Short mmCIF file of C-alpha atoms in Angstrom, two decimals:
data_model
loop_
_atom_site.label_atom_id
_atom_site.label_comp_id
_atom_site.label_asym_id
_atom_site.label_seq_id
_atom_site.Cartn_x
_atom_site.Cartn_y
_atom_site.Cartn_z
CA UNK V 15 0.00 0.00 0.00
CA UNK V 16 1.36 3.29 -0.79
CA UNK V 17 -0.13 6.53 0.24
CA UNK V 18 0.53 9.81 -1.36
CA UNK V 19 -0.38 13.15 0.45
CA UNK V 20 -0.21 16.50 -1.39
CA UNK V 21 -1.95 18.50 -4.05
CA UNK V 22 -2.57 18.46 -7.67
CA UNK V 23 1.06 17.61 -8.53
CA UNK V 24 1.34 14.71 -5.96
CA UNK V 25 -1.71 13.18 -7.11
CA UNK V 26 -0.38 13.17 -10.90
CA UNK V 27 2.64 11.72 -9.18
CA UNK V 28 0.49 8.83 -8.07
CA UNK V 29 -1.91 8.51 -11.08
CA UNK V 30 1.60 7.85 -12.81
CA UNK V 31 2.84 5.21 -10.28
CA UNK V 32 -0.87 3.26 -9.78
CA UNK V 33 -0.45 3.35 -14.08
CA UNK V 34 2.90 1.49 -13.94
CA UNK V 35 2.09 -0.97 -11.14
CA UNK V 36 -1.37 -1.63 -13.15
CA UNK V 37 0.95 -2.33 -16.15
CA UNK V 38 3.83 -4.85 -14.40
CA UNK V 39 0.40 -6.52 -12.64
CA UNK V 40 2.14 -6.13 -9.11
CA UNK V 41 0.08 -6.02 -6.11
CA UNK V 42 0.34 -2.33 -5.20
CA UNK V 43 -2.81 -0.43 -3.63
CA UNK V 44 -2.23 3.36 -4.41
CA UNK V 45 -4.05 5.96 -2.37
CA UNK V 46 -3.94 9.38 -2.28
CA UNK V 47 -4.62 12.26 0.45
CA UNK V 48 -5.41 15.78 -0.61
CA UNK V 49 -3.12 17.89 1.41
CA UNK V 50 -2.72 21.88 -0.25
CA UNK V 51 -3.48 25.33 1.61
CA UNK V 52 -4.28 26.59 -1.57
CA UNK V 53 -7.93 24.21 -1.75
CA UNK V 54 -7.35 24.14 -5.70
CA UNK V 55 -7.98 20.40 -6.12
CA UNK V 56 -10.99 19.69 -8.25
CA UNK V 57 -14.15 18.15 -6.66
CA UNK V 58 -13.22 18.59 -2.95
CA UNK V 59 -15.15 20.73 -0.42
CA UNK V 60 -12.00 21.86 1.51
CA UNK V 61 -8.23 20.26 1.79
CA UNK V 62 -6.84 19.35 4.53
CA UNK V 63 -4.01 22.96 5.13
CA UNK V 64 -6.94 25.60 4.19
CA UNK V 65 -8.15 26.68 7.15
CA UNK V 66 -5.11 26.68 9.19
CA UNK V 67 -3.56 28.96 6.58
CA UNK V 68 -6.75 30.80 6.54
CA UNK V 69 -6.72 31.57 10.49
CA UNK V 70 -3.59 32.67 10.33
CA UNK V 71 -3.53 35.21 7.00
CA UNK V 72 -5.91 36.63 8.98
CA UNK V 73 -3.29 37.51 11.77
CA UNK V 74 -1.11 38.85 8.78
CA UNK V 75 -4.57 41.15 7.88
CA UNK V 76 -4.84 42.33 11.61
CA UNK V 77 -1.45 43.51 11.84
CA UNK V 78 -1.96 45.26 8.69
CA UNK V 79 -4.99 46.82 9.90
CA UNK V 80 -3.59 47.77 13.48
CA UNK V 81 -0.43 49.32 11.40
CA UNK V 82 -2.64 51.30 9.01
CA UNK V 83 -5.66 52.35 11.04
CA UNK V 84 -2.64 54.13 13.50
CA UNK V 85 -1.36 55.83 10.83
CA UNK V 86 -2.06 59.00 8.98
CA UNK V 87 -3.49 58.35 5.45
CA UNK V 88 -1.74 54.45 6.40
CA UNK V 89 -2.46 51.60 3.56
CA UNK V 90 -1.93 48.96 4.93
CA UNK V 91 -0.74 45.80 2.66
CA UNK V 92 -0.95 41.86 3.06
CA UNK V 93 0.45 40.05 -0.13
CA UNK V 94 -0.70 35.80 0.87
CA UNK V 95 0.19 32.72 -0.97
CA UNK V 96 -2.00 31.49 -3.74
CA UNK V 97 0.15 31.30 -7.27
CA UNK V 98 -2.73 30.66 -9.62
CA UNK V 99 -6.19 30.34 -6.94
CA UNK V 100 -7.64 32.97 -4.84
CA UNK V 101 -8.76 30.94 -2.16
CA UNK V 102 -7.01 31.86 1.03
CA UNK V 103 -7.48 35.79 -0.21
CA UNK V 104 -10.85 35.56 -0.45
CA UNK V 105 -11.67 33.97 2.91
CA UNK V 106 -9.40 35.90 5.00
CA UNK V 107 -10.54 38.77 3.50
CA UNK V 108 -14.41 38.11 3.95
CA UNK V 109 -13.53 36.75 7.45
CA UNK V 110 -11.54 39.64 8.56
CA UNK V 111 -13.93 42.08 7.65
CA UNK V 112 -11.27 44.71 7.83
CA UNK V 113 -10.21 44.14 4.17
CA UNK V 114 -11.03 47.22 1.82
CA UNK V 115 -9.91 46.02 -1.06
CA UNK V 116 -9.02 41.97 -2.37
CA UNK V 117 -6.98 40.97 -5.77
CA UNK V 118 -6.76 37.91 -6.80
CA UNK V 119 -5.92 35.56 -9.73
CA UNK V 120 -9.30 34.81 -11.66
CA UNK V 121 -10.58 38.17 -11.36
CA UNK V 122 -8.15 40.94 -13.40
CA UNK V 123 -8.17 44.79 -12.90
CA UNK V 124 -6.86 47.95 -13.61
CA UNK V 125 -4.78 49.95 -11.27
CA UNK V 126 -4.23 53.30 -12.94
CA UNK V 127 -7.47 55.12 -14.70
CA UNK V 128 -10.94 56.78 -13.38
CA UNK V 129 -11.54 53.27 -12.46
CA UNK V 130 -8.41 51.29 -11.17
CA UNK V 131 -7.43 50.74 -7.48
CA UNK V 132 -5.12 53.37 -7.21
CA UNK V 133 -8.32 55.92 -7.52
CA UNK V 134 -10.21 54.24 -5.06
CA UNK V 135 -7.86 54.09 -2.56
CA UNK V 136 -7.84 57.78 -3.12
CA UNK V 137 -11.49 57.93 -2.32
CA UNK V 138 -10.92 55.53 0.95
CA UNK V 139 -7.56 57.21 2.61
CA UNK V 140 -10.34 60.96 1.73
CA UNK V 141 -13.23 59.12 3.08
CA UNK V 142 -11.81 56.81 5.94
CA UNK V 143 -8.65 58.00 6.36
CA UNK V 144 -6.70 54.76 6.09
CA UNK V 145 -7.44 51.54 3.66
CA UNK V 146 -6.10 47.77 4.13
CA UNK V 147 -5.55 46.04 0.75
CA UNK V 148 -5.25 42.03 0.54
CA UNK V 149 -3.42 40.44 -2.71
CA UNK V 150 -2.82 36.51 -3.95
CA UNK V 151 0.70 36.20 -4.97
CA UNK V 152 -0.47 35.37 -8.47
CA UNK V 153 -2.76 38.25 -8.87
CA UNK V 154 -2.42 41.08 -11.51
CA UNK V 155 0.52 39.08 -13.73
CA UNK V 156 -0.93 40.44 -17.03
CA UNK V 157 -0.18 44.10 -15.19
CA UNK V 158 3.47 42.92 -14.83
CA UNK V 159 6.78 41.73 -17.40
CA UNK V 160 6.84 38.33 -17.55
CA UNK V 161 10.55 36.43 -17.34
CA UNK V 162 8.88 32.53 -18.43
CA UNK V 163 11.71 31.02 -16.07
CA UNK V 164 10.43 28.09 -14.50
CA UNK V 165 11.21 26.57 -10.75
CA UNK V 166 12.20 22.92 -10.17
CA UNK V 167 9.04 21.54 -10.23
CA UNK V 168 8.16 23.06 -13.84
CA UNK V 169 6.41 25.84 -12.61
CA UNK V 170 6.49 29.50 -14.54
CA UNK V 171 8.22 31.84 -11.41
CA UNK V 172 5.69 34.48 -11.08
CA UNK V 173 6.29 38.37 -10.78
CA UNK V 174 6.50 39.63 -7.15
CA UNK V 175 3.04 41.57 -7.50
CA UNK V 176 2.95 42.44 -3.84
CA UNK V 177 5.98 44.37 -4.35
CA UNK V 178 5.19 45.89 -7.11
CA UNK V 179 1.48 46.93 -5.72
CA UNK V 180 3.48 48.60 -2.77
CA UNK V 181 5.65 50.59 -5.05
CA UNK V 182 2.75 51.67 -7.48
CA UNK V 183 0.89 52.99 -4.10
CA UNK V 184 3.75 55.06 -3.15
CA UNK V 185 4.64 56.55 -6.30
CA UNK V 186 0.86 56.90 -7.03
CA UNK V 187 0.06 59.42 -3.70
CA UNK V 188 3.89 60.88 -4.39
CA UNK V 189 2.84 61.98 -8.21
CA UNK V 190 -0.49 63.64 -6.99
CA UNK V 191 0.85 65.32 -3.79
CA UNK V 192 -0.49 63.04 -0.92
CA UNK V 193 0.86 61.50 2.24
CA UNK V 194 0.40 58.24 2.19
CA UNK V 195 1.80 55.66 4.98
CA UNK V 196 2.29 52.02 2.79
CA UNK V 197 2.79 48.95 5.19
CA UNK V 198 4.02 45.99 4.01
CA UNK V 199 3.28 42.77 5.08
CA UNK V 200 4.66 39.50 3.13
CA UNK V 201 4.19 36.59 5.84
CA UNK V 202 5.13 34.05 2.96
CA UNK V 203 5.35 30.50 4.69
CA UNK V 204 4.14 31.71 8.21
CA UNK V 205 0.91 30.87 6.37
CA UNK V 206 1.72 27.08 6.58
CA UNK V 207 4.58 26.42 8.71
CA UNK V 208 2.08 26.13 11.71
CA UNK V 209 0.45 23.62 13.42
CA UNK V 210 -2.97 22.32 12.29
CA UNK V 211 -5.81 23.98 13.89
CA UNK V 212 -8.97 21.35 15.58
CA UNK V 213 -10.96 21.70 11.96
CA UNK V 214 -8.12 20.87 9.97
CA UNK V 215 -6.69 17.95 12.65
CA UNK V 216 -10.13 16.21 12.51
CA UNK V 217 -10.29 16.53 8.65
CA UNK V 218 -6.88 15.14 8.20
CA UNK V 219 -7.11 12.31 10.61
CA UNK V 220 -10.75 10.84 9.27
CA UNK V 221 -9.10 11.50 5.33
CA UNK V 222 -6.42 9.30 6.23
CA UNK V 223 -8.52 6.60 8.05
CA UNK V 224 -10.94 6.61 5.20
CA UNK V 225 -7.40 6.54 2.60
CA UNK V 226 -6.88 3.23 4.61
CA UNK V 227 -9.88 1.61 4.31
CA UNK V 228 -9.70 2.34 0.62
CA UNK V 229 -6.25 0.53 0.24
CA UNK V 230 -7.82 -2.43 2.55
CA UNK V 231 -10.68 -2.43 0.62
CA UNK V 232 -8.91 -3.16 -2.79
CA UNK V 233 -8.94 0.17 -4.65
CA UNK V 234 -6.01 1.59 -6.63
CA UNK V 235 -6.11 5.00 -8.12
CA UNK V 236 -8.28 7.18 -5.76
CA UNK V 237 -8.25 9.87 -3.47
CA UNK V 238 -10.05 10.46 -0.14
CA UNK V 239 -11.70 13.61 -0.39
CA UNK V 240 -14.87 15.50 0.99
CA UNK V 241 -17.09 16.18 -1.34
CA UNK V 242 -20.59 18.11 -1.22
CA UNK V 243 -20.42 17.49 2.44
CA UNK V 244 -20.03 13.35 2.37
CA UNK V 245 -16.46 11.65 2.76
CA UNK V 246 -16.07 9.63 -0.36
CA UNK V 247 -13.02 8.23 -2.92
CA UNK V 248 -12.67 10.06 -5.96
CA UNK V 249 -10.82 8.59 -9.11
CA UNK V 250 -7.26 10.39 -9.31
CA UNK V 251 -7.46 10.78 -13.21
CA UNK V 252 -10.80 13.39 -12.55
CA UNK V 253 -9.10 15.41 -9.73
CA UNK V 254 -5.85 16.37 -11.78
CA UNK V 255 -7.72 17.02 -14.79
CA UNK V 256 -7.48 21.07 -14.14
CA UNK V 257 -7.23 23.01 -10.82
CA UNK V 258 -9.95 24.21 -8.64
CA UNK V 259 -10.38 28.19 -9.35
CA UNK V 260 -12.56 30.73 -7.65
CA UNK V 261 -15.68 31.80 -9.61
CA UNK V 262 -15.91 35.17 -10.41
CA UNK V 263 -19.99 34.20 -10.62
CA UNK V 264 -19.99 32.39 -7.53
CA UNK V 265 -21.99 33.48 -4.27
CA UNK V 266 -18.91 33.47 -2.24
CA UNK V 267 -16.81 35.93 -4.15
CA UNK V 268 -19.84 38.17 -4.78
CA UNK V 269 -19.91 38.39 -0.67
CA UNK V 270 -15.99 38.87 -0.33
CA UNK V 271 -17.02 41.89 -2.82
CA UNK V 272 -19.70 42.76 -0.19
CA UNK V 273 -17.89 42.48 2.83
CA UNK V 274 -15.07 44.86 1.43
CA UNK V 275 -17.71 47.07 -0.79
CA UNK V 276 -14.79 47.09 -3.87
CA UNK V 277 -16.37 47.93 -7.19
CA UNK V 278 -15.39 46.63 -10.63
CA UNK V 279 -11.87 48.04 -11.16
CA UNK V 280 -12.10 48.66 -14.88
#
């Protein structure tokens, strides 16, 4: 029995593997666990990582709020992880409540114009007198020069848009004459480098019982997942067939836009 826990890239790992021991006929159970903080794998409610990283973004988003609500005309900024999903942006932002402004991935946007960011922040550090701004790492990359280098793994190293969103900000309220306070905040791997939280440690522990039972029971080529509410095995070639993304249409983006009162930024 061999059990393989990680995301969308792990489970193509052990599609490939269950493939080749299907192929040499050897008796080799394959079973996989869906482990990503990112909750981009295809049919699954939730992975086991989400919340934890979610609960603690949301420290990242406090400290950015403390910072910029203590400031004069302070933005504060919280770049999280989240290369190509939107995920952990979204819910710390709608869980926060003290996001004014959330950019991610699947939704694009302008920052300069009548409409872009930059003008509404304008209208919140004038209205409010400070503004807290939430990013995914792999938001806004048509906005920025793309180097197609890849990492280890095969993946395309993105643009650091966090960094450039801080620098746009600055130079932004420097070009039209007003103070503004930027804080940074980049907690990169602080996100998941912690210790599972109760939801997550309960999730984890029945996925891997149930990932048992599976291999005990015979199968080959599945993943234990959670999916519309029920526990259930999932065949590993639909998972990996394309990541999970937010929907733009979907009820629970339309409330993150709610909860931070953003408008269309084109």
């Amino acid at each position: 029995m061999l059990f393989v826990i990680g995301g969308n890239g792990s489970h193509a790992g052990a599609n490939a593997i269950h493939e080749e021991c299907r192929k040499r006929k050897l008796k080799v159970s394959v079973v996989a666990v869906p482990k990503t903080i990112d909750n981009d794998i295809l049919f699954m409610d939730k992975t086991f990582g989400f919340d934890t990283a979610v609960e603690e973004a949301q420290r990242a988003i406090n400290s950015a709020y403390i910072e910029a609500r203590s400031a004069y005309h302070g933005v504060g900024l919280v770049k999280l992880m989240g290369r190509s999903t939107g995920f952990i942006a979204m819910h710390a932002s709608l869980s926060s409540g003290q996001i004014d402004v959330c950019l991610i991935p699947e939704v694009s946007f302008t920052l300069d114009g009548e409409h872009g960011v930059l003008s509404h922040l304008e209208h919140l550090l004038e209205t409010k007198g400070f503004c807290v701004v939430c990013v995914a790492e792999g938001a806004g990359q048509d906005l920025l020069q793309k180097s197609n280098a890849t990492d280890a793994s095969g993946n395309v190293i993105l643009s650091d848009f966090g960094v450039h969103m801080q620098q746009k900000i600055k130079k932004h309220f420097k070009d039209i004459g007003v103070l503004a306070d930027v804080k940074y905040i980049d907690p990169t791997y602080m996100v998941r480098a912690c210790r599972a939280n109760a939801s997550d440690a309960i999730l984890c522990t029945v996925l891997g019982q149930n990932a048992v039972h599976g291999a005990f029971a015979g199968f080959s080529g599945i993943t234990s997942g959670i999916c519309n509410t029920h526990y259930a095995f999932l065949p590993i070639t639909e998972v990996i067939t394309t990541p999970k993304h937010v929907n733009p249409n979907s009820r629970m983006w339309h409330r993150c836009l709610t909860s931070t009162g953003q408008p269309d930024f084109h």
